Short mmCIF file of C-alpha atoms in Angstrom, two decimals:
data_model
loop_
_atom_site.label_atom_id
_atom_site.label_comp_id
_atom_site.label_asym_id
_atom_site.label_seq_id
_atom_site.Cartn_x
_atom_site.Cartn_y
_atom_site.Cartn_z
CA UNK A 21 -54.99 15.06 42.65
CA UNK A 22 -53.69 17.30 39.90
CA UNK A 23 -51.97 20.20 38.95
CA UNK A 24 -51.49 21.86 35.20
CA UNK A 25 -49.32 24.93 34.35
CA UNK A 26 -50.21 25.76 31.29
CA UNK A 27 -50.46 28.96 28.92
CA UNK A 28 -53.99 29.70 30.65
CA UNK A 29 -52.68 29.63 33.96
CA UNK A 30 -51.78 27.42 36.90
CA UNK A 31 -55.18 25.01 37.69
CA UNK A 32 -55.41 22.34 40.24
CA UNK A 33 -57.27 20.57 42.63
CA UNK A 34 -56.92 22.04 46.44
CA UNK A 35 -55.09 20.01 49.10
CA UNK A 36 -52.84 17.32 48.81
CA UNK A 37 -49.12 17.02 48.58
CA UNK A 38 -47.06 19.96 47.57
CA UNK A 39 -45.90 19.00 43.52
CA UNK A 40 -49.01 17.45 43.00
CA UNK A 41 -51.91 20.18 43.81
CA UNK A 42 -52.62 23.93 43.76
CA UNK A 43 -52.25 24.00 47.84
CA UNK A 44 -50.48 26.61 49.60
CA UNK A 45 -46.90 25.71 49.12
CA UNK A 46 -47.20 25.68 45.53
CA UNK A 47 -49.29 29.00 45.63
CA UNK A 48 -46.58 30.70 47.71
CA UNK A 49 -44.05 29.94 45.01
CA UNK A 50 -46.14 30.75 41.93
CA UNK A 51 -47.40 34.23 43.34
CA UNK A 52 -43.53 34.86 44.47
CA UNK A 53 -42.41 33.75 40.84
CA UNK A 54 -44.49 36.34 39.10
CA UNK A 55 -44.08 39.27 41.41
CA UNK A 56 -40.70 38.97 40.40
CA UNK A 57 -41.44 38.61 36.33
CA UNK A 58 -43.60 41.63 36.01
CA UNK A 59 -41.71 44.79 35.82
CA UNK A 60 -43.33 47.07 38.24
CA UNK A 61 -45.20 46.75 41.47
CA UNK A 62 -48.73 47.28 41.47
CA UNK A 63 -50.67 43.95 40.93
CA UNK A 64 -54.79 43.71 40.71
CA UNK A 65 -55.87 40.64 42.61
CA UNK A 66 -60.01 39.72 42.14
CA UNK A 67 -61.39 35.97 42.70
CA UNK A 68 -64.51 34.47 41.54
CA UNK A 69 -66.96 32.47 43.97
CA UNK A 70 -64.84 29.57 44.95
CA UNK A 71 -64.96 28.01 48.39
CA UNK A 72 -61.44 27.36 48.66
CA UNK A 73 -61.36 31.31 47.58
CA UNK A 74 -61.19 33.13 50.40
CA UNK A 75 -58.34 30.71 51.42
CA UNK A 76 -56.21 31.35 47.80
CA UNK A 77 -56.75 34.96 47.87
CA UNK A 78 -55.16 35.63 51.29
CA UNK A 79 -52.11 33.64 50.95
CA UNK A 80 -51.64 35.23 46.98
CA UNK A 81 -52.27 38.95 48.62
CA UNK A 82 -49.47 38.50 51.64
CA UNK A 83 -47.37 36.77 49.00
CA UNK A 84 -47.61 39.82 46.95
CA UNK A 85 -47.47 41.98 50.12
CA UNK A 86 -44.06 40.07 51.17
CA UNK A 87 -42.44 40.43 47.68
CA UNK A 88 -42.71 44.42 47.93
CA UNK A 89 -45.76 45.08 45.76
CA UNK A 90 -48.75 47.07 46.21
CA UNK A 91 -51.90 44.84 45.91
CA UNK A 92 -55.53 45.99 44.58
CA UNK A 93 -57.84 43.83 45.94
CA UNK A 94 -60.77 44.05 43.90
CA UNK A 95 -62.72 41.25 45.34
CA UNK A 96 -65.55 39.28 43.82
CA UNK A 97 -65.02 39.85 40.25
CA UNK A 98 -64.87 38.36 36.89
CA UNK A 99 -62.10 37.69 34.37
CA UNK A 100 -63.15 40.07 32.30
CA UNK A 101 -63.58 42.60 35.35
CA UNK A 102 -60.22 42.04 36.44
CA UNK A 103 -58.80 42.62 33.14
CA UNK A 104 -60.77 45.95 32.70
CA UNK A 105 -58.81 46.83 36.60
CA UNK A 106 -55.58 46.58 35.47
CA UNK A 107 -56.16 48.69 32.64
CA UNK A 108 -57.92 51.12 35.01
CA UNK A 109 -55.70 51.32 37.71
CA UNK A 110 -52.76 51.29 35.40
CA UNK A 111 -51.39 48.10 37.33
CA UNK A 112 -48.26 46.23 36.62
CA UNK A 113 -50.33 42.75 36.24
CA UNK A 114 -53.12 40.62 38.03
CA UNK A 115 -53.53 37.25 39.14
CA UNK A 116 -56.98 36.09 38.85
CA UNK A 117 -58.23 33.28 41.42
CA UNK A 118 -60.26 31.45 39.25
CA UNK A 119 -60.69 27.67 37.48
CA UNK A 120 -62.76 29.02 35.21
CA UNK A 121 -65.26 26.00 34.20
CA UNK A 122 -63.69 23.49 36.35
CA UNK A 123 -65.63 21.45 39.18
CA UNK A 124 -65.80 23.01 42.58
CA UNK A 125 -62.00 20.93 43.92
CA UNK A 126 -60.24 23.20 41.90
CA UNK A 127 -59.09 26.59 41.91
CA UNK A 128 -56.50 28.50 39.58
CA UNK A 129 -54.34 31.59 38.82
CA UNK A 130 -54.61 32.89 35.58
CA UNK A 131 -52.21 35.91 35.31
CA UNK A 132 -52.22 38.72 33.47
CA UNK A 133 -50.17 41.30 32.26
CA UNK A 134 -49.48 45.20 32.13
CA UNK A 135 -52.12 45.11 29.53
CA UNK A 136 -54.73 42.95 31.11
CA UNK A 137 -54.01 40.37 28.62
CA UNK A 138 -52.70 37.10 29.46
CA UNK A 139 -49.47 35.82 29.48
CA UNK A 140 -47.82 35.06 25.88
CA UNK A 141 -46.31 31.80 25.71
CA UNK A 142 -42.75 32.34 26.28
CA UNK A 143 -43.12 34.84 29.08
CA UNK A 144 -45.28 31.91 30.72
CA UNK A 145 -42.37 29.33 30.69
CA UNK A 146 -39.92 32.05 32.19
CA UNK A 147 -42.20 33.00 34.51
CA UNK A 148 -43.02 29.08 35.73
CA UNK A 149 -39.20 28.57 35.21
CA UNK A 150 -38.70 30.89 38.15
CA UNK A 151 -41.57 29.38 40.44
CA UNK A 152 -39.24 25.63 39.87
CA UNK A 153 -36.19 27.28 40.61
CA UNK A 154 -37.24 29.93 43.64
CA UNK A 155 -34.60 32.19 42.41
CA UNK A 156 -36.36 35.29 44.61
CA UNK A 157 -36.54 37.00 47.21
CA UNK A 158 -38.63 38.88 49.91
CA UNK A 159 -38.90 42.27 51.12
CA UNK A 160 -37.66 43.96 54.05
CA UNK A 161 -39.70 45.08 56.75
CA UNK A 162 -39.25 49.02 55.21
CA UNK A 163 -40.39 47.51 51.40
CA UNK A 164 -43.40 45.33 52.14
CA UNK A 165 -45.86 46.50 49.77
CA UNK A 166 -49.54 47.89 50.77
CA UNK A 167 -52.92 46.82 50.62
CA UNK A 168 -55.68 48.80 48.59
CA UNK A 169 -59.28 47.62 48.74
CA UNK A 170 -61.29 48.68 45.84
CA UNK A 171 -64.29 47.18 44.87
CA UNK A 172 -66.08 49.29 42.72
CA UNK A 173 -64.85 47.54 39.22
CA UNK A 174 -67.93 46.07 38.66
CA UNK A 175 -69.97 49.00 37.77
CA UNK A 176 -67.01 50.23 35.69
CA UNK A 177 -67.08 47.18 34.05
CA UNK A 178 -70.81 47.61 32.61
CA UNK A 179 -70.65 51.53 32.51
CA UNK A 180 -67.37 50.52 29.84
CA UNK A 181 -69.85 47.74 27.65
CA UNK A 182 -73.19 50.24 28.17
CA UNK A 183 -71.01 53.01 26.45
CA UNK A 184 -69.83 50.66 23.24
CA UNK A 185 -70.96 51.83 19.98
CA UNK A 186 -72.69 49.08 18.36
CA UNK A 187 -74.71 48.35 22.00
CA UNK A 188 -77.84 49.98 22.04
CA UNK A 189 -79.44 50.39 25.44
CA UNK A 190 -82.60 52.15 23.94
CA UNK A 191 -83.05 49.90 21.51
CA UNK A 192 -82.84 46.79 24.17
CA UNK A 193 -85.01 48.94 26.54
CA UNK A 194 -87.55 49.33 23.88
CA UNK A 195 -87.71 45.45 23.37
CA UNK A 196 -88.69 44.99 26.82
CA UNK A 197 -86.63 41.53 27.24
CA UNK A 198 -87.19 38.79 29.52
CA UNK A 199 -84.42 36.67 30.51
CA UNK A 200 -83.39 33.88 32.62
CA UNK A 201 -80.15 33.49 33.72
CA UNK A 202 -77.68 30.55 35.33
CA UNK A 203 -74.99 31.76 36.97
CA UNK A 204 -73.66 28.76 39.00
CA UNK A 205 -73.09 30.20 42.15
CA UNK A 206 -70.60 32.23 41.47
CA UNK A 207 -69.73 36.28 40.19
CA UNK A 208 -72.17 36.11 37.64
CA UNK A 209 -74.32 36.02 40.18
CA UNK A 210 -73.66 39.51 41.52
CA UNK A 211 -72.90 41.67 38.20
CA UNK A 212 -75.21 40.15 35.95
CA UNK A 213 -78.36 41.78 37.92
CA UNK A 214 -76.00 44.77 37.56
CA UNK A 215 -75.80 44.70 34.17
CA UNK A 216 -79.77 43.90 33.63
CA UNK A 217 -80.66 46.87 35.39
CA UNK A 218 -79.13 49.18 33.28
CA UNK A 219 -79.81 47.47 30.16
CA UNK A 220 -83.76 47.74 31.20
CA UNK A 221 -83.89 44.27 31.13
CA UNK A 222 -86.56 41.76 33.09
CA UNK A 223 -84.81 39.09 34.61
CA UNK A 224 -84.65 35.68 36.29
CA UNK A 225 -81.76 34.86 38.36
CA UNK A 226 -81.02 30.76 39.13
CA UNK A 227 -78.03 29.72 41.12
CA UNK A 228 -77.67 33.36 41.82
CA UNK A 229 -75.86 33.38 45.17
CA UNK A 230 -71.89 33.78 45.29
CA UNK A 231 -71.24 30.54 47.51
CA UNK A 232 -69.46 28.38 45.10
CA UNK A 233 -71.21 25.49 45.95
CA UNK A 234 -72.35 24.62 42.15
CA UNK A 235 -75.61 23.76 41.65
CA UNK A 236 -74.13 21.78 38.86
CA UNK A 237 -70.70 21.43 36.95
CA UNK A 238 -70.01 25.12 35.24
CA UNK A 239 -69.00 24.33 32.18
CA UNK A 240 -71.82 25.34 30.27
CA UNK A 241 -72.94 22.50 28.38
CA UNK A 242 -76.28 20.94 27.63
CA UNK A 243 -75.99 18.21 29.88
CA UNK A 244 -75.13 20.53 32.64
CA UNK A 245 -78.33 22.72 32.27
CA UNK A 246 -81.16 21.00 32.76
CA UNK A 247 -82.69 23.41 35.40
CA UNK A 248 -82.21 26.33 32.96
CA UNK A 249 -83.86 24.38 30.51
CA UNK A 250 -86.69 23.16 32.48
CA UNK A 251 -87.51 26.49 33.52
CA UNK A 252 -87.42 28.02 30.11
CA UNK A 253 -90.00 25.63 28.83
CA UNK A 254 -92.20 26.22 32.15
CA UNK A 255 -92.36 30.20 31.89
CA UNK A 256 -92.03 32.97 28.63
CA UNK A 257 -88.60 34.24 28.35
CA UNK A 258 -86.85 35.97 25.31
CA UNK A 259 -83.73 34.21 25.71
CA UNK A 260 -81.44 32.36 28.95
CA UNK A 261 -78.35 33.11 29.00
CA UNK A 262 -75.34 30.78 31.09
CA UNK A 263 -72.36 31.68 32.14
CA UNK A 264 -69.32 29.96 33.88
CA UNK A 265 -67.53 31.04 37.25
CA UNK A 266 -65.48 33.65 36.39
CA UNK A 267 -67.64 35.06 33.45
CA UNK A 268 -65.92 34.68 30.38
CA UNK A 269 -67.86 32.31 28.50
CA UNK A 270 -71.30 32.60 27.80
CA UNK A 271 -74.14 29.98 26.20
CA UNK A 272 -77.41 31.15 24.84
CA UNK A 273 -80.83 29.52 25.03
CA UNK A 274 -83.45 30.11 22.89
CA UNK A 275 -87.28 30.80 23.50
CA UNK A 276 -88.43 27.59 23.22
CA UNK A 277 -85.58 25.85 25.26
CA UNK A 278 -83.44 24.44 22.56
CA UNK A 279 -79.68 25.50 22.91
CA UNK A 280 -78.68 28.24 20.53
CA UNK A 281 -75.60 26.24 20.73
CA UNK A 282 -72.48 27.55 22.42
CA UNK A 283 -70.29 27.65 19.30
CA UNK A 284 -72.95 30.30 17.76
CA UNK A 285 -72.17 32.54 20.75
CA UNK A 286 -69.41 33.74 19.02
CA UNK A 287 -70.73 33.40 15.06
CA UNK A 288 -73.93 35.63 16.24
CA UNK A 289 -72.07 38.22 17.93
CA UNK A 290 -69.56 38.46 15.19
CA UNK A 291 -72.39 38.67 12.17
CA UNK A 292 -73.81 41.69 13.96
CA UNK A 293 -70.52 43.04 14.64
CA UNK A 294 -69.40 42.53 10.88
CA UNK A 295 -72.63 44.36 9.61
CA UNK A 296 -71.48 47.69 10.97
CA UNK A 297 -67.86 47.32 11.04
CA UNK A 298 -66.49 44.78 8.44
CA UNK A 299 -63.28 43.61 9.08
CA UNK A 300 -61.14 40.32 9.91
CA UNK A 301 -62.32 37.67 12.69
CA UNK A 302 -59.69 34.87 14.69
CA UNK A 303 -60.99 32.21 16.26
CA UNK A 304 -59.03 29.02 17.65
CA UNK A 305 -58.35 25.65 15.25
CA UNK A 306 -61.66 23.94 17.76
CA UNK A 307 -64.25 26.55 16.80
CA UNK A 308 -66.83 26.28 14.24
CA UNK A 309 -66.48 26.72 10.11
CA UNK A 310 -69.29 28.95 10.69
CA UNK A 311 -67.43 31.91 11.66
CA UNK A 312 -65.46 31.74 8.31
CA UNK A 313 -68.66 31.51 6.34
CA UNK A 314 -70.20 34.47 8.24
CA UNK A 315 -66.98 36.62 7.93
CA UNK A 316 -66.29 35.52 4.33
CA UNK A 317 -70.20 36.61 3.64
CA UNK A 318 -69.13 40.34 4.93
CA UNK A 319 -66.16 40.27 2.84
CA UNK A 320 -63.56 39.90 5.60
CA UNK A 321 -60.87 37.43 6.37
CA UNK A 322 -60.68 34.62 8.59
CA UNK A 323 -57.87 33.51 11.00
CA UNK A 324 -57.23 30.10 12.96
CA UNK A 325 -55.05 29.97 15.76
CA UNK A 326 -53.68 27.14 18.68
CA UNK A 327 -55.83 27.11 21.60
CA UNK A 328 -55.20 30.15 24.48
CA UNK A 329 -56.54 33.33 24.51
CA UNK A 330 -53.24 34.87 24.37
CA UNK A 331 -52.94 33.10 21.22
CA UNK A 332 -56.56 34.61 19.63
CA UNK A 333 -55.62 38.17 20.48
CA UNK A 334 -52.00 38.20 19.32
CA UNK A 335 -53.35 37.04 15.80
CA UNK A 336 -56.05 39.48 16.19
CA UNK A 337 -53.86 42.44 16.64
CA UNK A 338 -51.88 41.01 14.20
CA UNK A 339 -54.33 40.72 11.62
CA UNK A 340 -55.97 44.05 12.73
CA UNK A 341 -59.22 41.52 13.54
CA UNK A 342 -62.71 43.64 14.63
CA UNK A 343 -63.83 40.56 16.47
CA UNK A 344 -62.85 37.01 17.76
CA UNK A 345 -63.21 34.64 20.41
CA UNK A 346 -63.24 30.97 20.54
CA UNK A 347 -66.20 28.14 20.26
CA UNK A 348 -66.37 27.67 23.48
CA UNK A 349 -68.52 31.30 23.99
CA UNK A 350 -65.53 33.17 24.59
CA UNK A 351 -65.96 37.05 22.88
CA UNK A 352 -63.30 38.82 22.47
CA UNK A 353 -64.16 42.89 21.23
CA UNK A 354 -61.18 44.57 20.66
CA UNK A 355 -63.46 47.96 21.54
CA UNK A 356 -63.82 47.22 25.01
CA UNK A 357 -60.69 45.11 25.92
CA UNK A 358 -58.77 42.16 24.50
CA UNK A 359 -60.10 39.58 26.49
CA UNK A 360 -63.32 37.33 26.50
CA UNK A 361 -65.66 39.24 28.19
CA UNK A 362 -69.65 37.47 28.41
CA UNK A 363 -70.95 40.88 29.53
CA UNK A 364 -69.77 42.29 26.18
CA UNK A 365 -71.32 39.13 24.37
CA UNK A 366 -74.51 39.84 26.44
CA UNK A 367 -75.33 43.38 24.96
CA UNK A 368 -74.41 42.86 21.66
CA UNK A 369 -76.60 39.70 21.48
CA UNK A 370 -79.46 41.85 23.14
CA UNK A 371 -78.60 44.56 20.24
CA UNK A 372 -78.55 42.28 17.63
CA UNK A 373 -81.85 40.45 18.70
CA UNK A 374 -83.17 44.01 19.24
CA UNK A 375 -82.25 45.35 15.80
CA UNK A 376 -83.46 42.13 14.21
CA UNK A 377 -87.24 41.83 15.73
CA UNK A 378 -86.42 38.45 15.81
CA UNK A 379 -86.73 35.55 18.13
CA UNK A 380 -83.08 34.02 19.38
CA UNK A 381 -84.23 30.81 17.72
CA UNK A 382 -85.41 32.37 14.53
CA UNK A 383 -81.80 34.54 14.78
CA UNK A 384 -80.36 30.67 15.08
CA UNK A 385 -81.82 29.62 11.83
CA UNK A 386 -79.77 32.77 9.63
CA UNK A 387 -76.53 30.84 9.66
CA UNK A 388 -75.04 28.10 8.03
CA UNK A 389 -75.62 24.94 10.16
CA UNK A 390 -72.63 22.55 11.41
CA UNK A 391 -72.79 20.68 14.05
CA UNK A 392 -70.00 20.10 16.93
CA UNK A 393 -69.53 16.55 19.13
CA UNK A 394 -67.17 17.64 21.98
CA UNK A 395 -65.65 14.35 23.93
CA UNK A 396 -62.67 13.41 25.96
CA UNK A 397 -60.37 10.70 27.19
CA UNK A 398 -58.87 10.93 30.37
CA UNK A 399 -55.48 10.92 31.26
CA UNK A 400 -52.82 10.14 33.81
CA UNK A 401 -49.59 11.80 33.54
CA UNK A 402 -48.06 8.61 32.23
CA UNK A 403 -50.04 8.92 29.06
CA UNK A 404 -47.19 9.81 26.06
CA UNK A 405 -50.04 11.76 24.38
CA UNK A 406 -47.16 13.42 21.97
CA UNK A 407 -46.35 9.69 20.42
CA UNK A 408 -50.16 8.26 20.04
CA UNK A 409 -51.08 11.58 18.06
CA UNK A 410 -48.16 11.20 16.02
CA UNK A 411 -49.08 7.28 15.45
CA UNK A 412 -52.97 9.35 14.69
CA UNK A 413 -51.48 12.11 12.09
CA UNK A 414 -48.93 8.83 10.67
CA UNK A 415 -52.78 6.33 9.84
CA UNK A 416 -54.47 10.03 8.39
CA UNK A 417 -51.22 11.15 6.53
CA UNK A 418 -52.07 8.66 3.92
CA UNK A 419 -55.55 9.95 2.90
CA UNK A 420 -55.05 12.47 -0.03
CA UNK A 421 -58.42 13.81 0.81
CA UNK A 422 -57.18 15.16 4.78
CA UNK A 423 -55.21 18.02 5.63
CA UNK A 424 -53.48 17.78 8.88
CA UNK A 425 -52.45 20.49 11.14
CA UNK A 426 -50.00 20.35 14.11
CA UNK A 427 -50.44 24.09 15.07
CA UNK A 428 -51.76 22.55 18.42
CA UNK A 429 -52.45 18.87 19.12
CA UNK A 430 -53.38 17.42 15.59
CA UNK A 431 -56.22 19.07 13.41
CA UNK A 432 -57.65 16.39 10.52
CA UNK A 433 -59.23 18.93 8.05
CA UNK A 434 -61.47 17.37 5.13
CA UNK A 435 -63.58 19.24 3.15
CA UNK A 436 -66.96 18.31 4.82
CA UNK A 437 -66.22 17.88 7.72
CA UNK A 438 -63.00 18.13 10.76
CA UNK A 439 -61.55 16.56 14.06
CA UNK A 440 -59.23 18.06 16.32
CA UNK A 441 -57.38 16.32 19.41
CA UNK A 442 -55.24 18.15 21.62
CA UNK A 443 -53.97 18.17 25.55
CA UNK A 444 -56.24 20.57 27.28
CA UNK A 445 -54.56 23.88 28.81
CA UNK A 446 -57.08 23.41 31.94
CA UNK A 447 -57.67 19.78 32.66
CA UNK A 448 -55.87 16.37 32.95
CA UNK A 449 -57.74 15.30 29.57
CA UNK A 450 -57.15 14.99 25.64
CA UNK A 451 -60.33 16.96 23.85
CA UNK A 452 -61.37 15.83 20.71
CA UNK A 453 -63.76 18.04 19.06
CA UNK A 454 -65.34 16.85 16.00
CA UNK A 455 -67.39 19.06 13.72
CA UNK A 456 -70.00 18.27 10.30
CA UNK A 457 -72.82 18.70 8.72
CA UNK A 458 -75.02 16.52 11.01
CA UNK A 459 -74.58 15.14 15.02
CA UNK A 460 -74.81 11.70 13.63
CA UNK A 461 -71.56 12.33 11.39
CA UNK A 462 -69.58 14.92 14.18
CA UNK A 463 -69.90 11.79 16.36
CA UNK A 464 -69.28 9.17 14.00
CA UNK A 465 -66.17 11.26 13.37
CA UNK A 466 -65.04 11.55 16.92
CA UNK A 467 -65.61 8.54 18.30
CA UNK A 468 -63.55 6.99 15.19
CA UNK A 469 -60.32 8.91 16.56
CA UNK A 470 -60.73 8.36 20.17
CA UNK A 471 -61.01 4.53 19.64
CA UNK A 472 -58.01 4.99 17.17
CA UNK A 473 -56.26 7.02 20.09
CA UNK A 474 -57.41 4.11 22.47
CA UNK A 475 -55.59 1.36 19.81
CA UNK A 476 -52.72 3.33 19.94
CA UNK A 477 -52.56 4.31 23.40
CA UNK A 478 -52.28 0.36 23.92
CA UNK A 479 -49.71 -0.82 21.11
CA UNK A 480 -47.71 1.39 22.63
CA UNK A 481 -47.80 0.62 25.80
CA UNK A 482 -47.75 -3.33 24.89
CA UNK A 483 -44.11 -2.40 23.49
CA UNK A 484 -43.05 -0.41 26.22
CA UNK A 485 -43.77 -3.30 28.66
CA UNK A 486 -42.51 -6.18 26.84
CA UNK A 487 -39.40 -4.56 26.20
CA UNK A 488 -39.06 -4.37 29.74
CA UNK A 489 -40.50 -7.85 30.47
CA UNK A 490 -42.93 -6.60 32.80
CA UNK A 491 -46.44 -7.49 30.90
CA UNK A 492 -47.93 -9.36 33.82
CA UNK A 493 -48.37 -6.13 35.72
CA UNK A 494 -49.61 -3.78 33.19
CA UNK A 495 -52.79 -1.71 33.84
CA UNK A 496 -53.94 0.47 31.12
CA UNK A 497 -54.84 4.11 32.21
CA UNK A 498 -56.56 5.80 29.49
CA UNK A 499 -60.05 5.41 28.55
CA UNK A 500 -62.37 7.28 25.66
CA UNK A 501 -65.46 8.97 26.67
CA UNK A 502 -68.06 7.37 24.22
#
C-alpha cells in the first residue's frame, strides 16, 4: 500500500490504513489543507474514469462544501480540461481526481492553482505542511459553500484548440484522416470522438468506454499496446494515437504499426510549431537531445529543467519559451494554456502531417534519431535513495569525459550519449532513463547504473546492519528491472 505527496500531487493506492494510502481519512485532510491555502473560494473539481472515482470525488466536493467554498463540479474531464475550467470560470483553484498513468488501485489529487497551473514547489510543501498539522477549520452552518454542476467544459475545451492559429481544420479536413485511437477506459474516451468530429476526422475508438476498468496498464508504452498495434497492422489507418487516463500525455503510431516513439510526441509538435513561430523550447533533464537539435536547427534556444510540470512552465515563462513539454508526450502550448494538453498535441500533429503530405512514419524519419531505454527499480520506503546516488555521482565524478547534474536525482551527461536516475514524483520507484544513438547502447547504458545502484544499494545496507550486529536478519528490498 502506498502513498506519495509529491510536487505532482498526492497519488496512492485506495484502502488501507490511514498514513499509508489515499483512503478517505487522508483525503479529508488533504482537500481541507488546500481549501485553506488558496486565497479565495471557488474551486473546479473534474475526475477522470477511475472506479474508486465516484467515491474520491464526493468526499473531496463535501470537504470543499464543509470548508466554505463554492465547488464546480465539472465531472468527467481531463487534466487539461480542468485546467482550461479554472481559467474559464475564473476559479480560485482545482483539484483534479486523477493518477494519471498509474494502474487502476490508485487514484490522486493533483491541484491546481488560480491559474490552472500546478502547484510550484514551495507552495506544495506549505500546503502538505498544513494537511500534517490540521491547523483548519470548518464552516458554519450559514458559510457552507454551494454546489454548481457544469459540465459543458469539454466542448470548450476543443472549441479553445479548433480556434489556435497554427491548427488548421481545413487543411486536416481536406486530408481526410483515418485514425485509431486507445483511450483506456477512461475520459479520452468521451472527448476524443468530440474532438474528431470537428476536426473531420474518421475514427476508430478501442477501450472507448469511461469505466476505468483498463483494458491494460495506461501508461502508454509499447509493451502496453499491443491491441492498438495489432489492429493497426490488420486495417489502413493514417496514424493511432494513445492517450493515458486523464489526457495529458499522448503516443503516436505510425501507418505501418511501428511506434513513432513517445519522446517524438513532443520533438514533432515542436518542429512544426518552430517553423511558424521560432522561439525558445523547455523540456525536463529525461527528455530527448532531439528537441535541442530541432530547436537549435530553427535558431532558438533550448532549456532543461527538474522533473514537474510546474517546473517546465516556470522556465518557459521565464525564458519566454513558444513550446515545451516533457518526453513522456506531455505538450505544453503556451497559446492555449500552460499545461500538457494531448488534445492540443493532437491537432497540431494532424496540421503538421497535413501540411507535410507525408506519412507519420515518413514525418518520423526528418529528425535526428536517439534512442531512449526507460527502466526502474523498485522501492520500499526504507530505501536511502539520496546516499546510493551520491555513492553513483562519487564512481562517475572521476570520469573527465561525464558531466553530472544534481538539478533532480543525478543526470550523467557524456557527449554521445546520457543516463538519468531520479525518485519518481508519481510512483514508489527510482526511473532511470537512458538515452544514445542505438537501443543496444541506451540499454547497455542503463542497465550499467541500475546494477551499480543495486551494488550500492547493498554495501550500504551491509554497513548499516553490521554496525548494528543484526546481519542474520537482513532482507534486501530493492531490485533492478532488467
Amino acid at each position: 500500500m502506498t502513498l506519495i505527496k509529491s510536487i505532482s500531487g498526492v497519488y496512492g493506492t485506495i484502502g488501507g490504513r490511514p498514513g499509508d494510502t489515499l483512503n478517505p481519512l487522508e483525503i479529508v485532510k488533504l482537500t481541507s489543507a488546500f481549501a485553506r491555502f488558496v486565497s479565495g473560494k471557488k474551486i473546479v473539481v473534474g475526475r477522470d474514469g477511475r472506479m474508486s472515482g465516484q467515491m474520491v470525488r464526493n468526499i473531496v466536493v463535501g470537504t470543499l462544501m464543509g470548508m466554505g467554498c463554492d465547488v464546480i463540479d465539472i465531472g468527467y474531464a481531463s487534466t487539461p480540461t480542468t485546467e482550461l475550467a479554472v481559467r474559464m470560470t475564473g476559479a480560485d483553484g482545482s483539484i483534479v481526481i486523477t493518477a494519471s498513468h498509474n494502474d487502476s488501485q490508485w487514484n490522486g489529487l493533483k491541484l491546481l492553482n488560480h491559474n490552472g497551473e500546478f502547484l510550484m514547489p514551495h507552495d506544495s510543501k506549505e500546503m502538505l505542511a498544513l494537511a500534517e498539522s490540521e491547523d483548519f477549520s470548518y464552516a458554519n452552518i450559514k458559510q457552507l459553500g454551494q454546489l454548481t454542476i457544469n459540465e459543458t467544459f469539454n466542448q470548450r475545451h476543443i472549441d479553445a484548440v479548433i480556434n489556435l492559429q497554427l491548427v488548421d481544420v481545413e487543411a486536416i479536413r481536406q486530408r481526410k484522416f483515418r485514425v485509431c485511437v486507445d483511450a483506456i477506459n477512461s475520459v479520452g474516451g468521451i472527448i476524443l470522438p468530440q474532438l474528431f468530429q470537428t476536426l473531420g476526422v474518421d475514427f476508430e475508438i478501442l477501450n472507448g468506454e469511461c469505466t476505468g476498468a483498463f483494458a491494460h496498464k495506461p501508461e502508454p508504452k509499447e509493451n502496453n499496446l499491443l491491441g492498438i498495434i495489432s489492429r493497426m497492422k490488420q486495417e489502413h489507418f493514417d496514424l493511432g494515437i494513445v492517450v493515458d487516463s486523464d489526457v495529458d500525455r499522448l503516443a503516436f503510431i505510425c501507418e505501418d504499426g511501428t511506434m513513432f516513439g513517445e519522446e517524438y510526441t513532443l520533438v514533432s509538435v515542436a518542429d512544426y510549431v518552430l517553423s511558424h513561430t521560432p522561439g525558445n523550447t523547455v523540456s525536463n533533464l529525461s527528455s530527448t537531445r532531439a528537441l535541442r537539435d530541432v530547436t537549435l536547427q530553427h535558431g532558438g534556444q533550448y532549456y532543461a529543467t527538474a522533473i514537474g510540470e510546474a517546473n517546465v512552465t516556470a522556465e518557459m515563462k521565464r525564458v519566454d519559451a513558444v513550446i515545451g513539454g516533457d518526453g513522456n508526450g506531455g505538450i505544453i502550448y503556451p497559446e492555449c494554456h500552460y499545461g500538457r494538453d494531448a488534445l492540443v498535441g493532437i491537432a497540431l500533429f494532424l496540421s503538421s502531417l497535413a501540411h507535410h503530405q507525408c506519412s507519420a512514419s515518413q514525418l518520423r524519419a526528418t529528425f535526428p534519431d536517439y534512442q531512449i531505454a526507460k527502466n526502474h527499480i523498485d522501492l520500499t520506503p526504507d530505501v536511502d535513495v539520496d546516499a546510493i546516488l551520491k555513492k553513483v555521482k562519487e564512481r562517475f565524478s572521476k570520469d573527465n569525459s561525464a558531466h553530472i547534474s544534481e538539478a533532480d536525482g543525478l543526470k550523467i551527461d557524456f557527449s554521445d550519449r546520457w543516463v538519468h536516475l531520479r525518485k519518481s514524483n508519481t510512483e514508489p520507484v527510482v526511473r532511470v532513463y537512458s538515452e544514445a544513438r542505438s537501443i543496444e547502447q541506451a540499454d547497455h547504458l542503463g542497465n550499467e547504473l541500475m546494477h551499480y545502484f543495486y551494488d550500492m544499494q547493498k554495501d550500504l545496507v551491509y554497513k548499516r546492519l553490521e554496525s548494528n550486529n543484526n546481519l542474520m536478519s537482513h532482507n534486501y528490498i530493492a531490485t533492478p528491472i532488467l
